[in-house]
CSV table of C-alpha atoms in Angstrom, one decimal:
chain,number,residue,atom,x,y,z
A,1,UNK,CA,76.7,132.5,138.4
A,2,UNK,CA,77.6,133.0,134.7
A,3,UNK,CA,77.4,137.0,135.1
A,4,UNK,CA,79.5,136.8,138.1
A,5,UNK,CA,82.0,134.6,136.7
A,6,UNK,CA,82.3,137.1,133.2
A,7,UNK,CA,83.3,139.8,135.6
A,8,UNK,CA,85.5,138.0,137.7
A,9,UNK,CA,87.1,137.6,134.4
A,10,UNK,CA,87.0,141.4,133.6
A,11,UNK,CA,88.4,142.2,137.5
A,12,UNK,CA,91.0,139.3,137.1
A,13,UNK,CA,91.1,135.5,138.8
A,14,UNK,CA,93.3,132.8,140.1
A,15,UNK,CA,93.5,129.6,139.8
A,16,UNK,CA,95.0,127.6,142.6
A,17,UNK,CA,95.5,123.9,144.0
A,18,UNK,CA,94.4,123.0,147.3
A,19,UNK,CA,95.8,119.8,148.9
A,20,UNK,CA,94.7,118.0,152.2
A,21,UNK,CA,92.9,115.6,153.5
A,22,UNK,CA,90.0,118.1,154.5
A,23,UNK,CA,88.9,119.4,151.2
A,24,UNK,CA,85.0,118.9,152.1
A,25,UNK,CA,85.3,120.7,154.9
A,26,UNK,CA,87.2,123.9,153.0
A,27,UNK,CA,85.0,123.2,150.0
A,28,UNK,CA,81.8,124.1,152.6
A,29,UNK,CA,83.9,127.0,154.3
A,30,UNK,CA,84.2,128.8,151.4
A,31,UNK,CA,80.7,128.1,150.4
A,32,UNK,CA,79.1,130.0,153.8
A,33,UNK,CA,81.8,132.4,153.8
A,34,UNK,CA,79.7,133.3,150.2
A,35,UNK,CA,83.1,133.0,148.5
A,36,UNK,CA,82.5,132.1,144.6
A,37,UNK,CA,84.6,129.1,143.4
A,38,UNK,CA,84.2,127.5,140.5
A,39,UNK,CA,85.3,124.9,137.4
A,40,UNK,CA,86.5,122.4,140.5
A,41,UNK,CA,88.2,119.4,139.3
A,42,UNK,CA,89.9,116.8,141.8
A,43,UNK,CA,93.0,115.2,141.4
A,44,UNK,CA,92.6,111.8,143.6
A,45,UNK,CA,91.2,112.8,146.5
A,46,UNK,CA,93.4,115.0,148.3
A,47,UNK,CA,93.9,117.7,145.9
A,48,UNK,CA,91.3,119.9,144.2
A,49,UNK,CA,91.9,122.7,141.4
A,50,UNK,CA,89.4,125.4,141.2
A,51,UNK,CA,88.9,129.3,140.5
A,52,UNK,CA,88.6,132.3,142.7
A,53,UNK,CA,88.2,136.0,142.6
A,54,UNK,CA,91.5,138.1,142.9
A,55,UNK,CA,90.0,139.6,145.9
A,56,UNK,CA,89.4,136.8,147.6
A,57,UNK,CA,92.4,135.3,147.8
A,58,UNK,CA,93.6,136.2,151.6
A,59,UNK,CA,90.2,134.7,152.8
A,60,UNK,CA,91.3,131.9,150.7
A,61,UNK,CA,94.3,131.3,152.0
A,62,UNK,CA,93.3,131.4,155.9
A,63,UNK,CA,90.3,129.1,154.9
A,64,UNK,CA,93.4,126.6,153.8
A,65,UNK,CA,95.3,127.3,156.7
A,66,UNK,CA,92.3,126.8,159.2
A,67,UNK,CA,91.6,123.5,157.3
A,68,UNK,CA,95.5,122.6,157.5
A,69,UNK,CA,95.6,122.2,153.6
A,70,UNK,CA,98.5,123.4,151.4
A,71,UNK,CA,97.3,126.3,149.0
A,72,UNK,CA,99.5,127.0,145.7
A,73,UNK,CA,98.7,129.1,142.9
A,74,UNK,CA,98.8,127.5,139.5
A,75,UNK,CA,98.2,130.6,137.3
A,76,UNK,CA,96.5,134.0,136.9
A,77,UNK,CA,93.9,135.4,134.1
A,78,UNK,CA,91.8,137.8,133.5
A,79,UNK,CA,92.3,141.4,131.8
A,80,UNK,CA,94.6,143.1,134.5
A,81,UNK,CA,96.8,140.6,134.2
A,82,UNK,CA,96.5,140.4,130.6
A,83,UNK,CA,97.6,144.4,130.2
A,84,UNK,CA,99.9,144.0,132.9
A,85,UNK,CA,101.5,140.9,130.8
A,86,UNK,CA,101.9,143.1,127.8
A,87,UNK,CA,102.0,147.0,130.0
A,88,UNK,CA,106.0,147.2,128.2
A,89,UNK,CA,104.9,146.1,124.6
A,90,UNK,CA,103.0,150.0,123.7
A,91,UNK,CA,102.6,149.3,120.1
A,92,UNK,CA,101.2,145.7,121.3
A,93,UNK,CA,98.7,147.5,123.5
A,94,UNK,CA,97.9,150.7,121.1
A,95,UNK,CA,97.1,148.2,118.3
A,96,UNK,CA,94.5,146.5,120.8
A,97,UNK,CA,93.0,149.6,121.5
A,98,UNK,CA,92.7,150.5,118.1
A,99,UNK,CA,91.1,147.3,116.7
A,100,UNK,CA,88.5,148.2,120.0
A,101,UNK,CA,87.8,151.3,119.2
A,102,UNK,CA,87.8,150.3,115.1
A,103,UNK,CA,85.1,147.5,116.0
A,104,UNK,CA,82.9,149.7,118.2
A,105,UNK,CA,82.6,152.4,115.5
A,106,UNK,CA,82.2,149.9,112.5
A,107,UNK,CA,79.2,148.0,114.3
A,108,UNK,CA,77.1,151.7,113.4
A,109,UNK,CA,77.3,150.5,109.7
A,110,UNK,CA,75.6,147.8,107.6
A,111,UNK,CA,78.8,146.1,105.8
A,112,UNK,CA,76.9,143.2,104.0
A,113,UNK,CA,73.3,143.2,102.3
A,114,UNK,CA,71.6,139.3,102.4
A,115,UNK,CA,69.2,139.2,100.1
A,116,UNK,CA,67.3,136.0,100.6
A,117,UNK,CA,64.2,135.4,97.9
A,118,UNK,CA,61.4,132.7,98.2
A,119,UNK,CA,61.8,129.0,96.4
A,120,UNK,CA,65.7,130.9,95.7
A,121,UNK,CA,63.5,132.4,92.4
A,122,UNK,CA,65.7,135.0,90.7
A,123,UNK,CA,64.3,138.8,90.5
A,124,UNK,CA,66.3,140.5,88.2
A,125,UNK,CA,68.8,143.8,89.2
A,126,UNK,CA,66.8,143.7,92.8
A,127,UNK,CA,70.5,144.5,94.5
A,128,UNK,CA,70.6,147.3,92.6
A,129,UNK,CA,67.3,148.3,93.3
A,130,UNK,CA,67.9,148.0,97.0
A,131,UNK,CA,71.4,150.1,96.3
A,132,UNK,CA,68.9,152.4,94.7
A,133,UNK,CA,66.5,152.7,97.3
A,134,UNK,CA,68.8,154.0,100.4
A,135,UNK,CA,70.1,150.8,101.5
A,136,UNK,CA,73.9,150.6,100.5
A,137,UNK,CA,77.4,149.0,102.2
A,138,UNK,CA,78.8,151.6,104.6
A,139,UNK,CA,75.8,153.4,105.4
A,140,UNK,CA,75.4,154.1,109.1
A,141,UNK,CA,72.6,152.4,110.4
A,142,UNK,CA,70.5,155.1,111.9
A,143,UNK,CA,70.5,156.4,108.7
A,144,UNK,CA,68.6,153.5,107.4
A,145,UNK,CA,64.6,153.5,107.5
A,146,UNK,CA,63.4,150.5,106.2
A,147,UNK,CA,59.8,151.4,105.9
A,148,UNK,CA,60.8,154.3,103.6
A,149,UNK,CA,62.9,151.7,101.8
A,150,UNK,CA,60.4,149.0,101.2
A,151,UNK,CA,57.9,151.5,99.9
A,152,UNK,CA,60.3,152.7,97.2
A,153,UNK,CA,61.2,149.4,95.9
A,154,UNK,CA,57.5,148.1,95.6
A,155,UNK,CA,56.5,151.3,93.8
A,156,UNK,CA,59.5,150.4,91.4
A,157,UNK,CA,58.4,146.7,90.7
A,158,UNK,CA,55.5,145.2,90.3
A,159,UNK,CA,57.3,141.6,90.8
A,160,UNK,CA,57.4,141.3,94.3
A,161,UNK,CA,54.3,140.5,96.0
A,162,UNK,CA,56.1,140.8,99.7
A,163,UNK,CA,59.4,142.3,101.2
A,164,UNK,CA,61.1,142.8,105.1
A,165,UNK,CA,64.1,144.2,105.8
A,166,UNK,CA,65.7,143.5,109.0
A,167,UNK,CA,69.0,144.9,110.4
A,168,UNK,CA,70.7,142.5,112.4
A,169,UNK,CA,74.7,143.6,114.0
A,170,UNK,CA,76.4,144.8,111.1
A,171,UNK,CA,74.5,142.4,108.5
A,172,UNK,CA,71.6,143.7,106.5
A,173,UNK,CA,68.6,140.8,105.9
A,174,UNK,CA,66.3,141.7,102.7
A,175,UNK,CA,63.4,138.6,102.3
A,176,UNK,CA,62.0,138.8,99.3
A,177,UNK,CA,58.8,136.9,98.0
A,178,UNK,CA,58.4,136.9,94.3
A,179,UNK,CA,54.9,137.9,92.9
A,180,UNK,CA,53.2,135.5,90.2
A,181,UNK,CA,51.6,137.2,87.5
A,182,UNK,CA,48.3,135.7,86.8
A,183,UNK,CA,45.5,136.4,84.4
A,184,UNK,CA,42.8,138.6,85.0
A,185,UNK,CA,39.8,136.6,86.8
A,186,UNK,CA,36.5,137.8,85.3
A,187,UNK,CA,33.3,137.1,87.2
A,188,UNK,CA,30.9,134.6,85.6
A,189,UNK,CA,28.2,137.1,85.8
A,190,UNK,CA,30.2,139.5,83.6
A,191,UNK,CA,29.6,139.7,80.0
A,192,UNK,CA,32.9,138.3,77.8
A,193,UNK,CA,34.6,137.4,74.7
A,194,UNK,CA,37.0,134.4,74.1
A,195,UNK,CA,40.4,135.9,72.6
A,196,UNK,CA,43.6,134.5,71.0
A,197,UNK,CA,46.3,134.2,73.3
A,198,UNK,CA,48.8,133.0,70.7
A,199,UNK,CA,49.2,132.2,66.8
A,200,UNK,CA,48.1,129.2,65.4
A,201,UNK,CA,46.1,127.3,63.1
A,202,UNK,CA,42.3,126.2,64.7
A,203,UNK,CA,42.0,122.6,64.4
A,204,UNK,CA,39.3,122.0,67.4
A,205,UNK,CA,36.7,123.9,68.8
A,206,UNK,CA,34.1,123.1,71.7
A,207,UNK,CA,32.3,126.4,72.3
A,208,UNK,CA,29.9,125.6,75.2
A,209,UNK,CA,28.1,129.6,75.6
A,210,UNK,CA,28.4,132.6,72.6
A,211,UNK,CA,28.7,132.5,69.4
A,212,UNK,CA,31.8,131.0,67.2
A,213,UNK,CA,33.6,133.9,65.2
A,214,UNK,CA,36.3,131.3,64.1
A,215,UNK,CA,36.3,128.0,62.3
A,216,UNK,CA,38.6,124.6,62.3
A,217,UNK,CA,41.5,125.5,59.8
A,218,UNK,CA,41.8,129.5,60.6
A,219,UNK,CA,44.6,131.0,61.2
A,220,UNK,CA,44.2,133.2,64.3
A,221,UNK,CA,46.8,135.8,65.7
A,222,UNK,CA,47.1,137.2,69.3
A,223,UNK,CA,43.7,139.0,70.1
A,224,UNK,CA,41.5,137.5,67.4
A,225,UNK,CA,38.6,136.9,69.1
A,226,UNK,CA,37.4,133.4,68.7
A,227,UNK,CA,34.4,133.0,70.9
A,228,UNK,CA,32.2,135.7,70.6
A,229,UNK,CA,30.5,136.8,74.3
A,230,UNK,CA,26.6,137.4,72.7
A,231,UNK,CA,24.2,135.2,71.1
A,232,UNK,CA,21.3,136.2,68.9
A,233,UNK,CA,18.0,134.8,68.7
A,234,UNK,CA,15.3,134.9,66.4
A,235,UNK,CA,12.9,136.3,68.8
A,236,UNK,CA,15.1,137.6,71.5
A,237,UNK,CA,17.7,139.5,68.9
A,238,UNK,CA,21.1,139.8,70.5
A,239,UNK,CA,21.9,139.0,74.4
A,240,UNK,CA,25.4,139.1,75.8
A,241,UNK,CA,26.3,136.4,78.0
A,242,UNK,CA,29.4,134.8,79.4
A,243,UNK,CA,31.4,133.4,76.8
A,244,UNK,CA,32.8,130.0,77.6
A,245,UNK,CA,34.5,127.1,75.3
A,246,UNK,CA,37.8,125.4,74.5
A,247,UNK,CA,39.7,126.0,71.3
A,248,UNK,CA,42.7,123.7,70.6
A,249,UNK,CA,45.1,125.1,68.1
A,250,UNK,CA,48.4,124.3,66.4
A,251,UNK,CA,50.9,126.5,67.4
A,252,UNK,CA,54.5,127.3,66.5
A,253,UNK,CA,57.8,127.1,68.0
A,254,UNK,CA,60.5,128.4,66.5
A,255,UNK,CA,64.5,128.9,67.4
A,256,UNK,CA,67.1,130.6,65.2
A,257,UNK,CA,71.0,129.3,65.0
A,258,UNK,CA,74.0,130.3,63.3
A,259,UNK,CA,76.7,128.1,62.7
A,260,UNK,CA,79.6,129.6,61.2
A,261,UNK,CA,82.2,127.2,59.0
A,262,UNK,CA,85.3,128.2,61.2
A,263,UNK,CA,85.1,128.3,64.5
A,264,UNK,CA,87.3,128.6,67.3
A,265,UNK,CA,86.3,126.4,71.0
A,266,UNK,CA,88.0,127.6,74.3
A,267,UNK,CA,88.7,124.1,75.8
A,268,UNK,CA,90.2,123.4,79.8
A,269,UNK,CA,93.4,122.3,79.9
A,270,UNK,CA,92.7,121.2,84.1
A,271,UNK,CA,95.9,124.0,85.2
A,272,UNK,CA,94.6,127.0,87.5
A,273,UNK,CA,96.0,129.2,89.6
A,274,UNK,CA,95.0,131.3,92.6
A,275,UNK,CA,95.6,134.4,93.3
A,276,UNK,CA,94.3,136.8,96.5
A,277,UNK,CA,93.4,140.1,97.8
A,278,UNK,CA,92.0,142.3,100.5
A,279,UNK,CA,89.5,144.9,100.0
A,280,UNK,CA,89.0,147.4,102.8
A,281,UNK,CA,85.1,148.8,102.0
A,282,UNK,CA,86.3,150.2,98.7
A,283,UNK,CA,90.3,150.0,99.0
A,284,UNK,CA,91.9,147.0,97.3
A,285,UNK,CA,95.3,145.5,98.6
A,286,UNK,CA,96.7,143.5,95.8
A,287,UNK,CA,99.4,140.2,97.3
A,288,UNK,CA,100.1,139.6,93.5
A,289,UNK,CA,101.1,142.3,91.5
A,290,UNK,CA,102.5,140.3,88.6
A,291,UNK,CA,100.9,139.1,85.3
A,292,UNK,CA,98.8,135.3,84.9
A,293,UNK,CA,101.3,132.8,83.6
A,294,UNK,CA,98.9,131.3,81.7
A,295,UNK,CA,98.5,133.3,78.0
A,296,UNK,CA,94.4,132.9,78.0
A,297,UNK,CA,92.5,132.2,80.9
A,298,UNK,CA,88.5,132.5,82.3
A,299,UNK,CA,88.4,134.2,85.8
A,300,UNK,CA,86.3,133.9,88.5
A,301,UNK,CA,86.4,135.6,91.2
A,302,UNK,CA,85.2,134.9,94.6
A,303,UNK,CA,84.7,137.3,98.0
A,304,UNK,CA,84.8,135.9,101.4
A,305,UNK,CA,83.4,138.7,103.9
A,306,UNK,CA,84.9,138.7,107.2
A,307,UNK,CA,82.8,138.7,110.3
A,308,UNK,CA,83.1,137.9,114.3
A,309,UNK,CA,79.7,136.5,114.7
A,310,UNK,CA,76.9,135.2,112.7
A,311,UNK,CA,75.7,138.7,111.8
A,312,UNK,CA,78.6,141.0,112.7
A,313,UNK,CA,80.1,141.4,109.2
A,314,UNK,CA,83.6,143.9,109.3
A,315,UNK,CA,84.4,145.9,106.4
A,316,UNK,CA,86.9,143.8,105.1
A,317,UNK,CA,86.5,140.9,102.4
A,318,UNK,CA,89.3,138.8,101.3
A,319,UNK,CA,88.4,138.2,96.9
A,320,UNK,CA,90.6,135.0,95.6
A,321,UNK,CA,90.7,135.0,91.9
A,322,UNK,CA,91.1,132.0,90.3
A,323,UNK,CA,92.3,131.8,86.8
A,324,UNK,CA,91.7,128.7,84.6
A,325,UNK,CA,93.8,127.8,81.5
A,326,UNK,CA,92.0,127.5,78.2
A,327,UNK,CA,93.4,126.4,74.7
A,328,UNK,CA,91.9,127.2,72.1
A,329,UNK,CA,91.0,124.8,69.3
A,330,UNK,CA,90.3,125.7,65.3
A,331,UNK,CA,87.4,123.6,64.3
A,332,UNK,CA,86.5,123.4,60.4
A,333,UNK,CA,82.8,122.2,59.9
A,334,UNK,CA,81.6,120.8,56.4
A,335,UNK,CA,78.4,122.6,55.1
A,336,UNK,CA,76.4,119.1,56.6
A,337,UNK,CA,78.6,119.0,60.2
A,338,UNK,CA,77.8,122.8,60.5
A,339,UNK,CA,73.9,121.9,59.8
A,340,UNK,CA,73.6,118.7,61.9
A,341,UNK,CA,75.2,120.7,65.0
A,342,UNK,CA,72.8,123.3,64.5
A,343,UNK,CA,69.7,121.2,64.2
A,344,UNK,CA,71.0,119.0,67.4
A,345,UNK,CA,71.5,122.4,69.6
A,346,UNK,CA,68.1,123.9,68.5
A,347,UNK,CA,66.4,120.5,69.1
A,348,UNK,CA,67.8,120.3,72.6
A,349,UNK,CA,66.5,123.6,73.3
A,350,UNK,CA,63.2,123.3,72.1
A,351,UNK,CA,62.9,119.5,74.0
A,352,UNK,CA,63.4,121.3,77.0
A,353,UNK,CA,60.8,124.0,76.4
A,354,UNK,CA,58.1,122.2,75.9
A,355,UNK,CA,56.7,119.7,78.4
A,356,UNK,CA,54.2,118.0,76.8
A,357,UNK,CA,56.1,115.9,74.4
A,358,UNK,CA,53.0,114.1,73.2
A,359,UNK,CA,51.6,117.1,71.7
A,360,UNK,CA,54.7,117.5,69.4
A,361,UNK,CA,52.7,116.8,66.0
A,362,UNK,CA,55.4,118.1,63.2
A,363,UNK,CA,58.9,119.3,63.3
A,364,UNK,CA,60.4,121.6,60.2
A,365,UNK,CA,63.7,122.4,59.9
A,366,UNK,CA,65.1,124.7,57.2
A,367,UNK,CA,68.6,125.8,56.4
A,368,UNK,CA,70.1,128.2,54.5
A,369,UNK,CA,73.9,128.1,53.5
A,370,UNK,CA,75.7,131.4,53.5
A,371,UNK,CA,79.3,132.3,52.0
A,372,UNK,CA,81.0,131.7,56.0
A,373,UNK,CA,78.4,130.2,57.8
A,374,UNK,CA,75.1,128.5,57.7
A,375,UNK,CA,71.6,129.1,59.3
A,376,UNK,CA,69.7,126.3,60.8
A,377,UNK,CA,66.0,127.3,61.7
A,378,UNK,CA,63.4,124.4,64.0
A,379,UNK,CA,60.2,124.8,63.8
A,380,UNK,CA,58.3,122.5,66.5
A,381,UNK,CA,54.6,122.4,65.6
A,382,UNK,CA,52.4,121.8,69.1
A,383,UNK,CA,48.8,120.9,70.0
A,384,UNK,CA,47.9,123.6,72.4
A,385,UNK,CA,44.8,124.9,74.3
A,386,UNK,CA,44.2,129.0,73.3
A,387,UNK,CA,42.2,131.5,74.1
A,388,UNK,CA,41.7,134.2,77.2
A,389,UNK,CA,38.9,135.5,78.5
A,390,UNK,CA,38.7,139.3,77.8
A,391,UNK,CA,35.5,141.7,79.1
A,392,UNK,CA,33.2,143.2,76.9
A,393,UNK,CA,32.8,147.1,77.4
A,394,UNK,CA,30.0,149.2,76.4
């Protein structure tokens, strides 16, 4: 029913009004006559409003007449009389035609890239890599092998642990899944060392298999080896095993800040203005030509793709460029201001780095006053388990 009612629509159809008192009886006329009608609605009960083919509109009108009901027609639609409406308005008509054609040959070209990653974790200058790879904006689409293009991109990265492309309309879909590096699992079986995995000052070991090659109060860098994988026995002389232990070590954390004396903060005054333009794949129309009225401003700018359905994206994009008033403000710091702001910031930071707050067991700060500025160094000293497991080979 739907398919015939589309192309009744292509062909052209009428809508009429049919009034009498036997409208069941024309209504079942029609329907063994095979004549399709459809989107009835009744008006009381002696007049009914419903569709019909343009070519069935003299069958119709002697079903009406055989029933002794009044038949008028209420209006026409449909594409005949659509181009017949506008058959004297050419340009109206060769503008249509164009946007056809236009549409037609831009659905042979990918005209927006959707680049979707897992858990929205960021992989760094993947667009570009894609770009890289063969899949770019205004490529046809039977140009595009995706196989080809996957394979290049994973032999490029070793941070992506899974990724599809799928071409859908005009609208490129790139599903990325973001590898996790993890350490290197070495079989118990397998003869190892315990290494350093960071710097820090021993102040706890528990070695539970090997021999210690460290002690509580050594300073270890990354790669001294703290637990060695072999243990030697008076009668047995030297065996390798499976090194195993925990070492807990006080490690270091430290950030770097500096604050000059005279500074200058860029502050929002609330005013903005919008300006817009069209971009046509790589043509840009501009509506404003002339300069911000504001004397400094921060920009951002924001592209809104065009597109007919969900994945049917046109090669046209509409940017709106927003520009935000700023003042700027002269602030003058004391030696102690310009210290305390430092140490405040580089605290913050440092809070936020490190979850387990318990394990905070010191905190140094040192500053060093310069002609036009001052530095401000934190040190955060942490309780942290160290140590990797790294295979012994002969």
């Amino acid at each position: 029913m739907l398919i015939k009612i589309i192309f009744n629509y292509i062909i052209g159809y009428i809508r009429v009004s049919i009034e009498g008192y036997y409208i069941e009886r024309f209504i079942n006329i029609c329907r063994n006559n095979k004549i399709t009608i459809w989107n009835l609605k009744r008006n009381k009960n002696v007049r009914l409003e419903l569709n019909i083919a343009t070519r069935d509109l003299r069958k119709i009108a002697k079903i009406a007449k055989q029933t002794k009901c009044k038949m008028k027609i209420l209006n026409k639609k449909g594409l005949p009389f659509l181009f017949n409406k506008y058959k004297k308005r050419k340009m109206f008509l060769m503008a249509l035609m164009l946007i056809i054609i236009l549409l037609a040959v831009s659905s042979n070209f990918i005209w927006n890239i959707d680049v979707i990653e897992e858990n929205n974790e960021q992989i760094e200058n993947i667009y570009q890599d894609i770009v890289d790879s063969g899949l770019s904006i205004g490529k046809l689409k039977s140009q595009v092998n995706t196989k080809d293009i996957i394979n290049k991109i994973r032999l490029n990265r070793d941070d992506i642990a899974w990724i599809g492309i799928e071409i859908k309309g005009t609208n490129a879909i790139v599903k990325i899944v973001k590898s996790t590096s993890k350490p290197e699992i070495i079989d118990d079986n397998d003869y190892c060392n315990i290494v350093s995995d960071k710097q820090g000052i021993i102040t706890k070991i528990n070695a539970q298999n090997g021999t210690l090659a460290v002690k509580v109060g050594d300073t270890v860098n990354i790669g001294t080896t703290l637990i060695n994988g072999w243990m030697e026995g008076k009668y047995t002389g030297i065996r390798y095993v499976h090194a195993k232990g925990e070492i807990e070590a006080k490690v270091w954390h430290t950030k770097k800040k500096i604050v000059p004396y005279n500074a200058t903060e860029r502050i929002e005054t609330g005013d903005s203005e919008n300006k817009y333009k069209i971009k046509l794949n790589n043509f840009e129309i501009n509506f404003s030509k002339r300069l911000s009225k504001f004397k400094i401003y921060d920009t951002i700018d924001t592209e809104s793709k065009f597109k007919i359905f969900s994945d049917f994206y046109l090669p046209i994009s509409l940017i709106k460029t927003t520009n935000k008033e700023v003042k700027e403000e002269k602030k003058t710091y004391t030696i102690e201001e310009a210290k305390n702001l430092g140490i405040e910031e580089l605290k913050r930071e440092l809070d936020n780095e490190i979850e387990n707050k318990e394990k905070i067991v010191n905190k140094i700060i040192n500053t060093y006053e310069k002609e036009d500025a001052v530095e401000v160094y934190v040190t955060y000293e942490v309780l942290e388990n160290i140590g990797t497991n790294e295979k012994i080979v002969f």
